[in-house]
Amino acid sequence: MNTSRIFQTSLTLLAAILALALPTACIDEDEAPDTPQGNFEALWRIMDEHYCFFEQKGVDWDEVHERYKQQMDSHMTESQQFEVLCNMLSELRDGHVNLYAPFDVGRNWSWREDYPANFSDTLSRRYLGTDYRIASGLYYRILDDNIGYIRCTSFDNGFGEGNLNDIFSYLLTCRALIVDVRSNPGGLLTAAEQLAARFTDQEITVGYFQHKTGRGHSDFSSLQEQRLRPSHGLRWHKPVAVLTNRAVFSAANEFVKYMRCCPQVITVGDQTGGGAGMPFSSELPGGWSVRFSACPIYDRNRQSTEDGIAPDYTVSITDDDAQRGIDTIIETARQKLSHR
């Protein structure tokens, strides 16, 4: 597979993030004690110097330090330490922030848990039927109105270019296409780019990114372009509807961002969950690790998508439709595509 063109943006982003490794390594070299207070101070400082969304989130990290410091005690159990540290991190309301201990993973899933699902496995199986095809983890078929349907559940793995050629060749006679990424939690940014590259014939600017240049909360590089280059394989030129919900996150959120830059594409469903900070990891004195957003990414209008991307057509699955076995979002997409 020729990755030199399609994946250039991701490799540039990766280089920017790897540039953070040196100062983060210095954090680990500081001799903070492996005590509840030592782990607390190390975690607070790692985030203070390298987390990228303090100003956007409106979080006073110094105030958070003073409030949670009072809860630390030298006689705490590991479970008690973990709870306090996770509560502190939850102040950031960021799905890319996790604390990893041998017995649990601290997480914040409010970006999807506080909203309607707008996706049903039961309804999805009804539309896929039993004669659907599977290639490179993508489920696809032709619906009875001659609209192609691709269900993409994850970007955890790259796609085979030959597999993608086979998929688009099979759907070639369809008059339009639905790409359903609802409840896709993300994965590899390169995989999101690889699929999106099938929907453009020219190199396009899809967004911008920055990386930290210092330890201050506002120490960032200038904006650098993210560019999407067309695939060398089969490309789709007909109308497309991308289906979204609040559980679309991280690389899947980026995929939606890319697709909105293609003129033949509409988005239908609910706002995405966001996750526009490339994650990086560091380690606490006691051996627990923390993952956090380190590199902010923006859309082509230089707006952050950390809090999600609104669809062109906001639609929810209604209770009446669900009881009748109808996916309101899919049906709305079919209707919109019929008029394009």
mmCIF file of C-alpha atoms in Angstrom:
data_model
loop_
_atom_site.group_PDB
_atom_site.id
_atom_site.type_symbol
_atom_site.label_atom_id
_atom_site.label_comp_id
_atom_site.label_asym_id
_atom_site.label_seq_id
_atom_site.Cartn_x
_atom_site.Cartn_y
_atom_site.Cartn_z
ATOM 1 C CA MET A 1 0.000 0.000 0.000
ATOM 2 C CA ASN A 2 1.338 3.440 -0.931
ATOM 3 C CA THR A 3 0.977 5.550 2.218
ATOM 4 C CA SER A 4 3.285 8.409 1.284
ATOM 5 C CA ARG A 5 0.480 10.711 0.078
ATOM 6 C CA ILE A 6 -2.739 9.746 1.841
ATOM 7 C CA PHE A 7 -1.191 9.580 5.292
ATOM 8 C CA GLN A 8 1.073 12.640 5.189
ATOM 9 C CA THR A 9 -1.197 14.658 7.491
ATOM 10 C CA SER A 10 -1.298 11.897 10.113
ATOM 11 C CA LEU A 11 2.459 11.459 10.026
ATOM 12 C CA THR A 12 2.913 15.197 10.497
ATOM 13 C CA LEU A 13 0.535 15.112 13.457
ATOM 14 C CA LEU A 14 2.387 12.129 14.888
ATOM 15 C CA ALA A 15 5.696 13.971 14.595
ATOM 16 C CA ALA A 16 4.196 16.941 16.433
ATOM 17 C CA ILE A 17 2.993 14.708 19.243
ATOM 18 C CA LEU A 18 6.284 12.828 19.483
ATOM 19 C CA ALA A 19 7.947 16.207 19.961
ATOM 20 C CA LEU A 20 6.167 16.262 23.315
ATOM 21 C CA ALA A 21 7.970 13.124 24.440
ATOM 22 C CA LEU A 22 11.138 14.888 25.605
ATOM 23 C CA PRO A 23 9.527 17.295 28.092
ATOM 24 C CA THR A 24 7.194 14.535 29.281
ATOM 25 C CA ALA A 25 10.185 12.276 29.885
ATOM 26 C CA CYS A 26 11.613 15.036 32.076
ATOM 27 C CA ILE A 27 8.484 14.796 34.192
ATOM 28 C CA ASP A 28 9.157 11.122 34.822
ATOM 29 C CA GLU A 29 12.777 11.905 35.689
ATOM 30 C CA ASP A 30 11.750 14.290 38.481
ATOM 31 C CA GLU A 31 11.996 12.369 41.715
ATOM 32 C CA ALA A 32 8.423 12.705 42.896
ATOM 33 C CA PRO A 33 7.801 10.191 45.693
ATOM 34 C CA ASP A 34 5.536 7.204 45.180
ATOM 35 C CA THR A 35 3.054 8.399 47.785
ATOM 36 C CA PRO A 36 -0.557 9.559 47.437
ATOM 37 C CA GLN A 37 0.596 13.185 47.565
ATOM 38 C CA GLY A 38 3.505 12.522 45.204
ATOM 39 C CA ASN A 39 1.312 10.856 42.609
ATOM 40 C CA PHE A 40 -1.247 13.630 42.932
ATOM 41 C CA GLU A 41 1.341 16.373 42.364
ATOM 42 C CA ALA A 42 2.914 14.499 39.446
ATOM 43 C CA LEU A 43 -0.442 13.993 37.734
ATOM 44 C CA TRP A 44 -1.522 17.591 38.275
ATOM 45 C CA ARG A 45 1.786 18.881 36.880
ATOM 46 C CA ILE A 46 1.771 16.596 33.830
ATOM 47 C CA MET A 47 -1.659 17.896 32.897
ATOM 48 C CA ASP A 48 -0.781 21.506 33.789
ATOM 49 C CA GLU A 49 2.203 21.555 31.433
ATOM 50 C CA HIS A 50 0.962 19.443 28.530
ATOM 51 C CA TYR A 51 -2.843 19.270 28.352
ATOM 52 C CA CYS A 52 -4.147 21.373 25.456
ATOM 53 C CA PHE A 53 -7.748 22.392 26.245
ATOM 54 C CA PHE A 54 -7.650 24.287 29.550
ATOM 55 C CA GLU A 55 -8.713 27.591 28.022
ATOM 56 C CA GLN A 56 -11.373 26.052 25.793
ATOM 57 C CA LYS A 57 -12.827 24.060 28.697
ATOM 58 C CA GLY A 58 -12.756 27.099 30.971
ATOM 59 C CA VAL A 59 -11.091 25.098 33.759
ATOM 60 C CA ASP A 60 -9.097 26.896 36.467
ATOM 61 C CA TRP A 61 -6.493 24.187 36.997
ATOM 62 C CA ASP A 62 -4.863 25.992 39.939
ATOM 63 C CA GLU A 63 -8.210 26.066 41.747
ATOM 64 C CA VAL A 64 -8.684 22.374 40.963
ATOM 65 C CA HIS A 65 -5.264 21.678 42.496
ATOM 66 C CA GLU A 66 -6.135 23.409 45.762
ATOM 67 C CA ARG A 67 -9.511 21.711 46.025
ATOM 68 C CA TYR A 68 -8.328 18.160 45.395
ATOM 69 C CA LYS A 69 -5.070 18.472 47.321
ATOM 70 C CA GLN A 70 -7.142 18.637 50.496
ATOM 71 C CA GLN A 71 -8.549 15.192 49.736
ATOM 72 C CA MET A 72 -5.173 13.422 49.587
ATOM 73 C CA ASP A 73 -3.947 11.561 52.650
ATOM 74 C CA SER A 74 -0.821 9.473 53.226
ATOM 75 C CA HIS A 75 -2.916 6.611 54.602
ATOM 76 C CA MET A 76 -5.230 6.310 51.555
ATOM 77 C CA THR A 77 -5.661 2.959 49.861
ATOM 78 C CA GLU A 78 -4.863 2.659 46.150
ATOM 79 C CA SER A 79 -8.571 2.568 45.360
ATOM 80 C CA GLN A 80 -9.122 5.785 47.298
ATOM 81 C CA GLN A 81 -6.196 7.466 45.525
ATOM 82 C CA PHE A 82 -7.543 6.336 42.177
ATOM 83 C CA GLU A 83 -10.988 7.742 42.917
ATOM 84 C CA VAL A 84 -9.683 11.186 43.862
ATOM 85 C CA LEU A 85 -7.314 11.386 40.882
ATOM 86 C CA CYS A 86 -10.081 10.331 38.500
ATOM 87 C CA ASN A 87 -12.443 12.901 39.993
ATOM 88 C CA MET A 88 -9.817 15.568 39.416
ATOM 89 C CA LEU A 89 -9.364 14.533 35.782
ATOM 90 C CA SER A 90 -13.126 14.463 35.249
ATOM 91 C CA GLU A 91 -13.139 18.250 35.748
ATOM 92 C CA LEU A 92 -11.800 18.401 32.174
ATOM 93 C CA ARG A 93 -14.846 16.636 30.665
ATOM 94 C CA ASP A 94 -12.595 15.037 28.038
ATOM 95 C CA GLY A 95 -13.113 11.560 26.586
ATOM 96 C CA HIS A 96 -9.416 11.362 25.680
ATOM 97 C CA VAL A 97 -8.359 11.686 29.328
ATOM 98 C CA ASN A 98 -7.865 8.341 31.062
ATOM 99 C CA LEU A 99 -6.040 7.086 34.142
ATOM 100 C CA TYR A 100 -4.828 3.490 33.899
ATOM 101 C CA ALA A 101 -4.312 1.359 37.006
ATOM 102 C CA PRO A 102 -4.000 -2.440 37.148
ATOM 103 C CA PHE A 103 -7.514 -2.704 38.585
ATOM 104 C CA ASP A 104 -9.460 -0.049 36.608
ATOM 105 C CA VAL A 105 -9.461 2.594 33.887
ATOM 106 C CA GLY A 106 -10.618 6.088 34.795
ATOM 107 C CA ARG A 107 -12.733 7.651 32.054
ATOM 108 C CA ASN A 108 -15.240 10.359 31.249
ATOM 109 C CA TRP A 109 -17.981 9.307 28.855
ATOM 110 C CA SER A 110 -20.365 12.217 29.410
ATOM 111 C CA TRP A 111 -19.877 13.167 25.742
ATOM 112 C CA ARG A 112 -22.151 10.230 24.833
ATOM 113 C CA GLU A 113 -23.802 8.977 28.015
ATOM 114 C CA ASP A 114 -25.757 12.187 28.620
ATOM 115 C CA TYR A 115 -27.514 12.043 25.218
ATOM 116 C CA PRO A 116 -29.953 9.794 23.328
ATOM 117 C CA ALA A 117 -28.293 6.825 21.619
ATOM 118 C CA ASN A 118 -29.869 7.459 18.208
ATOM 119 C CA PHE A 119 -28.632 4.055 17.149
ATOM 120 C CA SER A 120 -30.052 0.572 17.601
ATOM 121 C CA ASP A 121 -28.321 -2.720 16.853
ATOM 122 C CA THR A 122 -31.745 -4.254 16.271
ATOM 123 C CA LEU A 123 -32.661 -1.668 13.654
ATOM 124 C CA SER A 124 -29.213 -1.877 12.085
ATOM 125 C CA ARG A 125 -29.570 -5.646 11.638
ATOM 126 C CA ARG A 126 -32.964 -5.102 10.051
ATOM 127 C CA TYR A 127 -31.516 -2.798 7.393
ATOM 128 C CA LEU A 128 -28.467 -4.973 6.787
ATOM 129 C CA GLY A 129 -30.583 -8.105 6.536
ATOM 130 C CA THR A 130 -28.791 -11.433 6.223
ATOM 131 C CA ASP A 131 -27.227 -11.128 2.780
ATOM 132 C CA TYR A 132 -24.882 -8.224 3.499
ATOM 133 C CA ARG A 133 -21.209 -8.364 2.596
ATOM 134 C CA ILE A 134 -18.186 -7.804 4.852
ATOM 135 C CA ALA A 135 -14.775 -6.525 3.769
ATOM 136 C CA SER A 136 -12.025 -4.919 5.872
ATOM 137 C CA GLY A 137 -14.457 -4.663 8.792
ATOM 138 C CA LEU A 138 -17.023 -2.751 6.725
ATOM 139 C CA TYR A 139 -20.558 -4.127 6.363
ATOM 140 C CA TYR A 140 -22.285 -3.186 3.122
ATOM 141 C CA ARG A 141 -25.241 -3.895 0.900
ATOM 142 C CA ILE A 142 -27.596 -2.304 -1.644
ATOM 143 C CA LEU A 143 -30.922 -1.155 -0.197
ATOM 144 C CA ASP A 144 -34.157 -1.732 -2.106
ATOM 145 C CA ASP A 145 -34.231 1.842 -3.462
ATOM 146 C CA ASN A 146 -30.813 1.333 -5.083
ATOM 147 C CA ILE A 147 -28.972 3.314 -2.421
ATOM 148 C CA GLY A 148 -25.757 1.746 -1.152
ATOM 149 C CA TYR A 149 -25.273 1.329 2.581
ATOM 150 C CA ILE A 150 -21.912 0.996 4.373
ATOM 151 C CA ARG A 151 -21.757 0.437 8.126
ATOM 152 C CA CYS A 152 -18.399 1.445 9.655
ATOM 153 C CA THR A 153 -18.222 0.521 13.343
ATOM 154 C CA SER A 154 -14.575 1.366 14.047
ATOM 155 C CA PHE A 155 -11.351 2.806 12.680
ATOM 156 C CA ASP A 156 -9.236 0.516 14.849
ATOM 157 C CA ASN A 157 -7.550 -0.989 11.791
ATOM 158 C CA GLY A 158 -6.550 0.279 8.369
ATOM 159 C CA PHE A 159 -8.539 -0.813 5.336
ATOM 160 C CA GLY A 160 -7.182 -2.940 2.518
ATOM 161 C CA GLU A 161 -7.104 -0.797 -0.610
ATOM 162 C CA GLY A 162 -8.133 -3.823 -2.642
ATOM 163 C CA ASN A 163 -11.049 -4.398 -0.278
ATOM 164 C CA LEU A 164 -12.180 -0.797 -0.689
ATOM 165 C CA ASN A 165 -11.960 -1.142 -4.474
ATOM 166 C CA ASP A 166 -14.149 -4.250 -4.260
ATOM 167 C CA ILE A 167 -16.715 -2.460 -2.081
ATOM 168 C CA PHE A 168 -17.029 0.580 -4.319
ATOM 169 C CA SER A 169 -17.061 -1.578 -7.439
ATOM 170 C CA TYR A 170 -19.979 -3.570 -6.003
ATOM 171 C CA LEU A 171 -21.874 -0.361 -5.158
ATOM 172 C CA LEU A 172 -21.011 1.325 -8.450
ATOM 173 C CA THR A 173 -24.535 1.065 -9.909
ATOM 174 C CA CYS A 174 -26.156 2.688 -6.855
ATOM 175 C CA ARG A 175 -27.555 6.182 -7.280
ATOM 176 C CA ALA A 176 -26.367 7.346 -3.868
ATOM 177 C CA LEU A 177 -24.559 6.071 -0.781
ATOM 178 C CA ILE A 178 -25.098 6.083 2.981
ATOM 179 C CA VAL A 179 -22.023 5.791 5.218
ATOM 180 C CA ASP A 180 -23.161 4.999 8.757
ATOM 181 C CA VAL A 181 -20.525 5.792 11.404
ATOM 182 C CA ARG A 182 -22.922 6.083 14.341
ATOM 183 C CA SER A 183 -21.440 4.807 17.599
ATOM 184 C CA ASN A 184 -17.982 4.577 16.017
ATOM 185 C CA PRO A 185 -15.567 5.433 18.881
ATOM 186 C CA GLY A 186 -12.624 6.151 16.587
ATOM 187 C CA GLY A 187 -9.251 4.444 16.251
ATOM 188 C CA LEU A 188 -6.577 5.234 13.678
ATOM 189 C CA LEU A 189 -6.636 8.678 12.107
ATOM 190 C CA THR A 190 -4.938 7.161 9.074
ATOM 191 C CA ALA A 191 -7.856 4.769 8.598
ATOM 192 C CA ALA A 192 -10.342 7.660 8.732
ATOM 193 C CA GLU A 193 -8.287 9.468 6.084
ATOM 194 C CA GLN A 194 -8.039 6.332 3.983
ATOM 195 C CA LEU A 195 -11.804 5.952 3.742
ATOM 196 C CA ALA A 196 -12.465 9.682 3.269
ATOM 197 C CA ALA A 197 -9.904 9.756 0.443
ATOM 198 C CA ARG A 198 -12.394 7.764 -1.651
ATOM 199 C CA PHE A 199 -14.718 10.783 -1.801
ATOM 200 C CA THR A 200 -12.494 13.511 -3.265
ATOM 201 C CA ASP A 201 -10.824 13.943 -6.641
ATOM 202 C CA GLN A 202 -8.530 16.719 -5.548
ATOM 203 C CA GLU A 203 -6.317 17.571 -2.633
ATOM 204 C CA ILE A 204 -8.330 19.618 -0.151
ATOM 205 C CA THR A 205 -7.737 21.415 3.136
ATOM 206 C CA VAL A 206 -9.840 19.683 5.788
ATOM 207 C CA GLY A 207 -8.559 21.390 8.923
ATOM 208 C CA TYR A 208 -5.659 22.629 10.996
ATOM 209 C CA PHE A 209 -3.659 21.493 14.011
ATOM 210 C CA GLN A 210 -1.260 22.865 16.609
ATOM 211 C CA HIS A 211 1.173 21.412 19.108
ATOM 212 C CA LYS A 212 2.456 22.622 22.471
ATOM 213 C CA THR A 213 5.621 24.694 22.322
ATOM 214 C CA GLY A 214 5.988 25.339 26.039
ATOM 215 C CA ARG A 215 4.539 24.561 29.435
ATOM 216 C CA GLY A 216 2.128 27.478 29.590
ATOM 217 C CA HIS A 217 -1.549 26.809 28.948
ATOM 218 C CA SER A 218 -1.483 29.011 25.835
ATOM 219 C CA ASP A 219 1.934 27.978 24.475
ATOM 220 C CA PHE A 220 1.081 26.607 21.016
ATOM 221 C CA SER A 221 2.603 26.581 17.567
ATOM 222 C CA SER A 222 0.963 28.421 14.687
ATOM 223 C CA LEU A 223 -1.856 26.609 12.871
ATOM 224 C CA GLN A 224 -0.686 24.018 10.363
ATOM 225 C CA GLU A 225 -2.853 22.613 7.583
ATOM 226 C CA GLN A 226 -4.396 19.168 7.460
ATOM 227 C CA ARG A 227 -4.775 18.144 3.833
ATOM 228 C CA LEU A 228 -6.686 15.185 2.431
ATOM 229 C CA ARG A 229 -5.407 13.709 -0.808
ATOM 230 C CA PRO A 230 -7.524 11.577 -3.148
ATOM 231 C CA SER A 231 -7.108 7.830 -3.174
ATOM 232 C CA HIS A 232 -5.417 6.138 -6.113
ATOM 233 C CA GLY A 233 -8.242 3.588 -6.108
ATOM 234 C CA LEU A 234 -11.900 3.825 -7.097
ATOM 235 C CA ARG A 235 -13.545 7.052 -5.918
ATOM 236 C CA TRP A 236 -17.200 7.883 -5.327
ATOM 237 C CA HIS A 237 -18.739 10.885 -7.162
ATOM 238 C CA LYS A 238 -22.464 10.499 -6.435
ATOM 239 C CA PRO A 239 -24.429 11.902 -3.455
ATOM 240 C CA VAL A 240 -23.445 10.658 0.011
ATOM 241 C CA ALA A 241 -25.104 10.875 3.424
ATOM 242 C CA VAL A 242 -22.961 10.323 6.527
ATOM 243 C CA LEU A 243 -24.978 9.231 9.580
ATOM 244 C CA THR A 244 -23.841 10.517 12.982
ATOM 245 C CA ASN A 245 -24.726 10.398 16.669
ATOM 246 C CA ARG A 246 -23.174 11.454 19.982
ATOM 247 C CA ALA A 247 -21.087 8.277 20.182
ATOM 248 C CA VAL A 248 -19.024 9.318 17.125
ATOM 249 C CA PHE A 249 -15.691 10.220 18.679
ATOM 250 C CA SER A 250 -12.004 10.871 18.026
ATOM 251 C CA ALA A 251 -10.907 9.530 14.592
ATOM 252 C CA ALA A 252 -14.571 9.009 13.661
ATOM 253 C CA ASN A 253 -15.204 12.662 14.521
ATOM 254 C CA GLU A 254 -12.311 13.537 12.216
ATOM 255 C CA PHE A 255 -13.816 11.374 9.452
ATOM 256 C CA VAL A 256 -17.040 13.374 9.654
ATOM 257 C CA LYS A 257 -14.968 16.571 9.502
ATOM 258 C CA TYR A 258 -13.199 15.349 6.361
ATOM 259 C CA MET A 259 -16.411 14.261 4.680
ATOM 260 C CA ARG A 260 -18.077 17.637 5.263
ATOM 261 C CA CYS A 261 -15.373 19.134 3.035
ATOM 262 C CA CYS A 262 -16.534 17.028 0.070
ATOM 263 C CA PRO A 263 -19.236 18.840 -1.965
ATOM 264 C CA GLN A 264 -21.451 15.802 -2.621
ATOM 265 C CA VAL A 265 -21.771 14.913 1.090
ATOM 266 C CA ILE A 266 -24.475 15.696 3.666
ATOM 267 C CA THR A 267 -24.526 14.668 7.325
ATOM 268 C CA VAL A 268 -27.681 13.391 9.005
ATOM 269 C CA GLY A 269 -28.417 12.500 12.627
ATOM 270 C CA ASP A 270 -27.176 13.964 15.909
ATOM 271 C CA GLN A 271 -24.128 16.047 16.778
ATOM 272 C CA THR A 272 -20.964 13.989 17.097
ATOM 273 C CA GLY A 273 -19.263 13.445 20.449
ATOM 274 C CA GLY A 274 -16.098 15.340 19.521
ATOM 275 C CA GLY A 275 -12.651 14.384 20.738
ATOM 276 C CA ALA A 276 -10.433 16.783 18.768
ATOM 277 C CA GLY A 277 -7.271 16.428 20.794
ATOM 278 C CA MET A 278 -4.635 13.943 19.677
ATOM 279 C CA PRO A 279 -3.803 11.853 22.770
ATOM 280 C CA PHE A 280 -0.430 11.317 24.423
ATOM 281 C CA SER A 281 0.602 9.323 27.507
ATOM 282 C CA SER A 282 2.833 9.713 30.538
ATOM 283 C CA GLU A 283 3.508 7.800 33.754
ATOM 284 C CA LEU A 284 3.086 8.558 37.459
ATOM 285 C CA PRO A 285 5.702 7.654 40.104
ATOM 286 C CA GLY A 286 3.624 4.675 41.246
ATOM 287 C CA GLY A 287 3.488 3.180 37.750
ATOM 288 C CA TRP A 288 -0.028 4.210 36.758
ATOM 289 C CA SER A 289 -0.265 5.883 33.369
ATOM 290 C CA VAL A 290 -2.330 8.824 32.190
ATOM 291 C CA ARG A 291 -3.528 9.593 28.660
ATOM 292 C CA PHE A 292 -4.549 13.126 27.746
ATOM 293 C CA SER A 293 -5.272 15.462 24.838
ATOM 294 C CA ALA A 294 -1.999 17.059 23.759
ATOM 295 C CA CYS A 295 -2.486 18.374 20.220
ATOM 296 C CA PRO A 296 -5.611 20.397 19.329
ATOM 297 C CA ILE A 297 -7.207 19.871 15.900
ATOM 298 C CA TYR A 298 -9.585 22.270 14.133
ATOM 299 C CA ASP A 299 -11.942 22.199 11.156
ATOM 300 C CA ARG A 300 -11.311 24.032 7.879
ATOM 301 C CA ASN A 301 -12.880 27.181 9.388
ATOM 302 C CA ARG A 302 -10.336 27.060 12.214
ATOM 303 C CA GLN A 303 -13.029 26.102 14.713
ATOM 304 C CA SER A 304 -12.433 23.392 17.306
ATOM 305 C CA THR A 305 -14.506 20.230 17.023
ATOM 306 C CA GLU A 306 -13.639 19.085 20.559
ATOM 307 C CA ASP A 307 -17.307 19.393 21.527
ATOM 308 C CA GLY A 308 -18.594 17.737 18.361
ATOM 309 C CA ILE A 309 -19.823 18.553 14.861
ATOM 310 C CA ALA A 310 -23.438 19.497 14.206
ATOM 311 C CA PRO A 311 -25.080 17.640 11.297
ATOM 312 C CA ASP A 312 -26.602 19.294 8.248
ATOM 313 C CA TYR A 313 -29.926 17.671 9.181
ATOM 314 C CA THR A 314 -30.598 17.067 12.872
ATOM 315 C CA VAL A 315 -32.720 13.931 13.280
ATOM 316 C CA SER A 316 -33.448 11.553 16.167
ATOM 317 C CA ILE A 317 -34.917 8.073 16.102
ATOM 318 C CA THR A 318 -38.515 8.432 17.262
ATOM 319 C CA ASP A 319 -40.146 5.914 19.579
ATOM 320 C CA ASP A 320 -42.958 5.311 17.093
ATOM 321 C CA ASP A 321 -40.519 4.538 14.281
ATOM 322 C CA ALA A 322 -38.411 2.277 16.494
ATOM 323 C CA GLN A 323 -41.468 0.259 17.504
ATOM 324 C CA ARG A 324 -42.287 -0.198 13.822
ATOM 325 C CA GLY A 325 -38.742 -1.328 13.021
ATOM 326 C CA ILE A 326 -37.859 1.928 11.259
ATOM 327 C CA ASP A 327 -34.605 3.843 11.721
ATOM 328 C CA THR A 328 -35.682 7.492 11.427
ATOM 329 C CA ILE A 329 -32.144 8.642 10.653
ATOM 330 C CA ILE A 330 -31.616 6.169 7.817
ATOM 331 C CA GLU A 331 -35.016 6.969 6.324
ATOM 332 C CA THR A 332 -34.355 10.710 6.485
ATOM 333 C CA ALA A 333 -31.024 10.187 4.746
ATOM 334 C CA ARG A 334 -32.723 8.169 1.997
ATOM 335 C CA GLN A 335 -35.285 10.913 1.537
ATOM 336 C CA LYS A 336 -32.655 13.661 1.345
ATOM 337 C CA LEU A 337 -30.553 11.663 -1.117
ATOM 338 C CA SER A 338 -33.573 11.125 -3.347
ATOM 339 C CA HIS A 339 -33.757 14.881 -3.935
ATOM 340 C CA ARG A 340 -30.081 15.370 -4.794
#
